[in-house]
XYZ file of N, CA and C in Angstrom:
384
model
N 75.788 93.836 104.954
C 76.659 93.987 103.953
C 78.179 95.311 103.782
N 77.583 95.980 104.641
C 79.026 96.837 105.196
C 80.300 96.486 105.292
N 80.148 95.121 106.681
C 81.184 94.524 106.995
C 81.892 93.728 105.349
N 81.106 93.089 104.487
C 81.445 92.511 103.528
C 82.562 93.679 102.545
N 82.016 94.678 102.758
C 82.469 95.807 102.092
C 83.814 95.828 102.610
N 84.024 96.092 104.010
C 84.932 96.645 104.374
C 86.076 95.665 104.414
N 85.594 94.434 104.435
C 86.598 92.840 104.112
C 86.894 93.288 102.371
N 86.219 93.338 101.907
C 86.955 93.536 100.460
C 88.003 94.901 100.106
N 87.772 95.995 100.908
C 88.582 97.239 100.590
C 89.836 96.602 101.377
N 89.883 96.153 102.863
C 90.516 95.793 103.597
C 91.631 94.333 103.104
N 91.156 93.809 102.276
C 92.095 92.315 101.527
C 92.898 93.331 100.106
N 92.048 93.951 99.362
C 92.710 94.428 97.978
C 93.942 95.304 98.795
N 93.432 96.261 99.518
C 94.378 97.457 99.642
C 95.521 96.721 100.967
N 95.030 95.971 101.555
C 96.260 95.423 102.676
C 97.114 94.391 101.548
N 96.609 93.470 101.217
C 97.290 92.355 100.098
C 98.273 93.122 99.295
N 97.811 94.194 98.632
C 98.647 94.844 97.333
C 99.637 95.525 97.903
N 99.447 96.101 99.327
C 100.705 96.494 99.875
C 101.498 95.813 100.424
N 101.335 94.542 100.819
C 102.167 93.600 101.079
C 102.942 92.854 100.025
N 102.103 93.164 98.877
C 103.263 92.631 97.379
C 103.928 93.436 97.358
N 103.510 95.108 97.405
C 104.825 96.225 97.283
C 105.899 95.677 98.459
N 105.825 95.556 99.364
C 106.977 95.233 100.431
C 107.423 94.295 100.209
N 107.012 93.139 99.358
C 107.281 91.817 98.919
C 108.535 92.422 97.954
N 108.129 93.157 97.347
C 108.913 93.393 96.150
C 110.284 94.049 96.540
N 110.092 95.189 97.356
C 111.105 95.638 98.019
C 112.273 94.933 98.720
N 111.482 94.201 99.552
C 112.491 93.166 100.598
C 113.260 91.705 99.578
N 112.162 91.192 99.119
C 112.791 90.115 98.614
C 112.776 89.968 97.215
N 112.466 90.997 96.468
C 112.324 91.003 94.907
C 111.469 90.236 94.262
N 110.380 89.993 95.101
C 109.656 89.079 94.727
C 108.646 89.975 93.580
N 107.625 89.558 92.843
C 106.342 89.864 92.214
C 107.222 91.170 91.116
N 108.296 90.912 90.698
C 108.979 91.512 89.473
C 109.655 92.872 90.502
N 109.926 93.018 92.035
C 110.856 93.952 92.371
C 112.312 93.754 92.466
N 112.681 94.621 92.743
C 114.320 94.781 92.580
C 114.785 94.287 94.096
N 114.116 93.941 94.610
C 115.057 93.636 96.328
C 115.469 95.038 96.939
N 116.083 94.819 98.106
C 116.569 95.883 98.673
C 117.841 96.250 97.859
N 118.930 95.864 97.557
C 120.088 96.100 96.568
C 119.420 97.431 95.564
N 118.329 96.834 94.619
C 117.882 97.536 93.520
C 117.110 98.560 93.823
N 115.975 98.084 95.018
C 115.559 99.413 95.570
C 115.850 100.371 96.125
N 117.329 100.259 96.805
C 117.935 100.871 97.515
C 118.928 101.871 96.643
N 119.106 100.974 95.556
C 120.159 102.367 94.467
C 118.768 103.204 93.714
N 117.913 102.658 93.650
C 116.964 103.628 92.885
C 116.699 104.791 94.049
N 116.443 104.435 95.388
C 116.317 105.556 96.049
C 117.351 106.390 95.976
N 118.465 105.676 96.271
C 119.785 106.589 96.280
C 119.578 107.975 94.860
N 119.450 107.069 93.418
C 119.345 107.918 92.622
C 118.549 109.106 92.843
N 117.261 108.817 93.486
C 116.407 110.251 93.897
C 117.094 110.871 94.930
N 118.001 110.640 95.287
C 118.498 111.574 96.814
C 118.175 111.272 98.006
N 117.413 109.908 98.123
C 117.246 109.323 99.435
C 118.408 108.586 99.809
N 118.852 108.776 101.070
C 120.215 107.995 101.407
C 120.135 107.825 102.979
N 120.950 106.910 103.295
C 121.122 105.598 102.625
C 119.896 105.065 102.288
N 120.087 104.492 100.689
C 119.053 103.555 100.068
C 118.543 102.432 100.460
N 119.398 101.652 100.445
C 119.160 100.333 101.178
C 118.240 100.237 102.606
N 118.749 101.301 103.453
C 118.200 101.605 104.792
C 116.934 101.982 104.506
N 116.510 102.716 103.688
C 115.013 103.331 103.355
C 114.450 102.482 102.668
N 114.691 101.597 101.852
C 114.287 100.805 101.283
C 113.451 99.306 102.088
N 114.697 99.289 103.183
C 114.182 98.163 104.179
C 113.052 98.636 104.870
N 112.987 99.932 105.484
C 112.097 100.753 105.904
C 110.534 100.489 105.737
N 110.602 100.741 104.321
C 109.532 101.204 103.578
C 108.928 99.762 103.156
N 110.006 98.900 102.948
C 109.397 97.508 102.515
C 108.685 97.326 103.757
N 109.423 96.995 105.261
C 108.810 96.815 105.982
C 107.165 97.332 106.699
N 107.109 98.673 106.444
C 106.134 99.553 106.909
C 105.098 99.408 105.789
N 105.111 98.599 104.612
C 104.182 98.492 103.503
C 103.972 96.539 103.773
N 105.096 95.700 104.286
C 104.397 94.419 104.337
C 103.736 94.460 105.671
N 104.320 94.714 106.807
C 103.430 94.890 107.908
C 102.275 96.001 108.122
N 102.088 96.970 107.559
C 100.978 97.790 107.596
C 100.057 96.865 106.655
N 100.348 96.320 105.518
C 99.089 95.760 104.501
C 99.148 94.441 105.521
N 99.826 93.843 105.678
C 99.016 93.056 106.573
C 98.269 92.650 108.048
N 98.305 93.866 108.786
C 97.664 94.397 109.880
C 96.284 94.759 109.148
N 96.319 95.665 107.915
C 95.199 96.172 107.349
C 94.384 95.298 106.905
N 94.961 94.129 106.147
C 93.945 93.225 105.540
C 93.511 92.052 106.406
N 94.112 91.874 107.882
C 93.581 90.924 108.396
C 92.715 91.867 109.774
N 93.013 93.138 109.688
C 91.821 93.630 110.303
C 92.336 93.718 112.101
N 93.325 93.792 112.154
C 93.968 93.551 113.598
C 94.990 94.865 113.670
N 94.755 95.662 114.676
C 95.807 96.780 114.740
C 95.375 97.524 113.797
N 94.425 97.816 113.430
C 93.786 98.347 111.955
C 94.282 99.881 111.975
N 94.013 100.958 113.243
C 94.869 102.042 112.984
C 96.326 102.377 113.081
N 97.126 101.100 113.018
C 98.426 100.844 113.320
C 98.795 100.578 111.798
N 98.102 99.617 111.198
C 98.160 99.597 109.920
C 97.690 100.608 108.765
N 97.055 101.099 109.128
C 96.290 102.248 108.216
C 97.735 103.456 108.368
N 98.158 103.753 109.833
C 99.179 104.522 109.862
C 100.510 104.465 109.316
N 100.643 103.000 108.723
C 101.744 102.675 108.125
C 101.645 102.739 106.929
N 100.250 102.536 106.263
C 100.067 102.692 104.623
C 100.170 104.497 104.563
N 99.526 105.140 105.352
C 99.468 106.746 105.428
C 100.931 107.105 104.953
N 101.372 106.808 105.973
C 103.326 107.251 106.498
C 103.767 107.184 104.927
N 103.323 105.628 104.572
C 104.839 105.164 103.378
C 103.858 106.075 101.879
N 102.644 106.422 102.055
C 101.965 107.165 100.877
C 102.671 108.661 101.218
N 102.913 109.254 102.303
C 103.066 110.507 102.493
C 104.759 110.610 101.940
N 105.114 109.965 102.305
C 106.817 109.725 101.943
C 106.961 109.370 100.264
N 105.897 108.689 99.470
C 106.028 108.572 98.089
C 105.637 110.273 97.631
N 104.948 110.810 97.955
C 104.156 112.190 97.633
C 105.399 113.033 97.933
N 106.521 113.101 99.127
C 107.113 114.081 99.210
C 108.264 113.655 98.603
N 108.847 112.369 98.309
C 110.021 111.824 97.326
C 109.915 111.540 95.835
N 108.541 111.433 95.675
C 108.499 111.031 93.854
C 107.499 111.752 93.342
N 106.208 111.592 94.003
C 105.093 112.210 93.184
C 104.748 113.320 93.117
N 105.110 114.304 94.585
C 104.519 115.731 94.647
C 104.527 116.463 93.064
N 105.848 116.326 92.818
C 106.934 117.652 92.217
C 105.908 117.160 90.371
N 105.158 115.867 90.538
C 104.368 115.860 89.109
C 103.053 116.061 89.020
N 102.343 116.999 90.154
C 101.188 117.338 90.202
C 100.108 116.424 90.699
N 98.857 116.689 90.139
C 98.277 115.557 90.836
C 97.486 114.438 90.152
N 97.595 114.470 88.640
C 96.982 113.006 87.930
C 98.174 112.069 88.160
N 97.621 110.872 88.128
C 98.490 109.672 87.916
C 99.319 109.552 86.859
N 98.454 109.977 85.436
C 98.827 110.103 84.391
C 100.386 110.555 83.808
N 100.691 111.495 85.207
C 101.631 112.068 84.642
C 102.469 111.856 86.034
N 102.142 110.816 86.531
C 103.022 110.033 87.973
C 102.734 111.020 89.051
N 101.645 111.621 88.779
C 101.219 112.822 90.336
C 100.623 112.054 91.413
N 100.272 112.796 92.545
C 99.791 111.955 93.763
C 98.280 111.756 93.982
N 97.439 111.356 92.833
C 96.126 111.065 92.881
C 95.887 109.559 93.496
N 96.610 109.013 92.760
C 96.602 107.455 93.325
C 97.167 107.384 95.057
N 97.828 108.076 95.440
C 98.552 107.884 96.658
C 97.597 108.510 97.665
N 96.859 110.036 96.876
C 95.523 110.407 97.746
C 94.267 109.556 97.969
N 94.162 108.391 97.022
C 93.149 107.761 97.059
C 93.522 106.824 98.514
N 94.656 105.975 98.073
C 94.754 105.286 99.310
C 95.134 105.639 100.504
N 95.628 106.865 100.878
C 95.569 107.879 101.928
C 94.026 107.676 102.759
N 93.227 108.194 101.915
C 91.706 108.319 102.045
C 91.354 107.063 102.454
N 91.199 105.951 101.913
C 90.993 104.783 102.245
C 91.321 104.546 103.352
N 92.495 104.174 103.509
C 93.180 103.951 104.945
C 92.521 104.945 106.140
N 92.548 106.276 105.873
C 91.872 107.078 107.104
C 90.398 106.563 107.311
N 89.718 106.545 106.236
C 88.439 106.175 106.399
C 88.148 104.814 107.196
N 88.951 103.666 106.880
C 88.742 102.284 107.591
C 89.206 102.767 108.946
N 90.648 103.275 109.324
C 90.720 103.307 110.538
C 89.557 104.122 111.193
N 88.995 104.634 110.782
C 88.219 105.765 111.699
C 86.878 104.730 111.646
N 86.546 104.302 110.651
C 84.941 103.213 111.316
C 85.466 101.986 111.493
N 86.512 101.671 111.645
C 86.732 100.145 111.724
C 86.896 99.344 111.082
N 87.428 98.063 110.856
C 87.696 97.028 110.455
C 86.412 96.101 109.782
N 85.483 96.523 110.554
C 84.079 95.678 110.189
C 84.262 94.110 111.151
N 83.134 93.545 110.821
C 83.217 92.314 111.714
C 83.970 91.327 111.126
N 84.252 91.027 109.925
C 85.297 90.010 109.545
C 86.463 90.462 109.740
N 87.173 89.938 110.609
C 88.718 90.154 111.081
C 89.024 88.894 111.388
N 90.770 88.954 111.107
C 91.741 87.260 111.554
C 91.229 87.065 113.044
N 91.307 87.479 113.985
C 90.861 87.473 115.515
C 90.460 88.783 115.987
């Protein structure tokens, strides 16, 4: 059952991260694409915005894919953790803890999941 639990955690978190990356990179799933995301990043002081959007989108897409597949799980987890730390520093940190105030609560949950899976491993159900 532990392996099934790890698979569910990896798939949900990894695929959602891939979706966030696709929003930034391609404008899929209601995202704004590189130009739109880059413009928003510049509006909050992150420059150059398009490059930052590209790096964030690739980190989310690749990190999510590795995490979901259970392949190079520590690398995928690290990309997820770094992305969430940057989100805390640039956006959520000033808003306190709770997600209802756009705080860091959800970012911390995702970091905890990524650290936990990286420490115990992806389980038996991996892509290869």
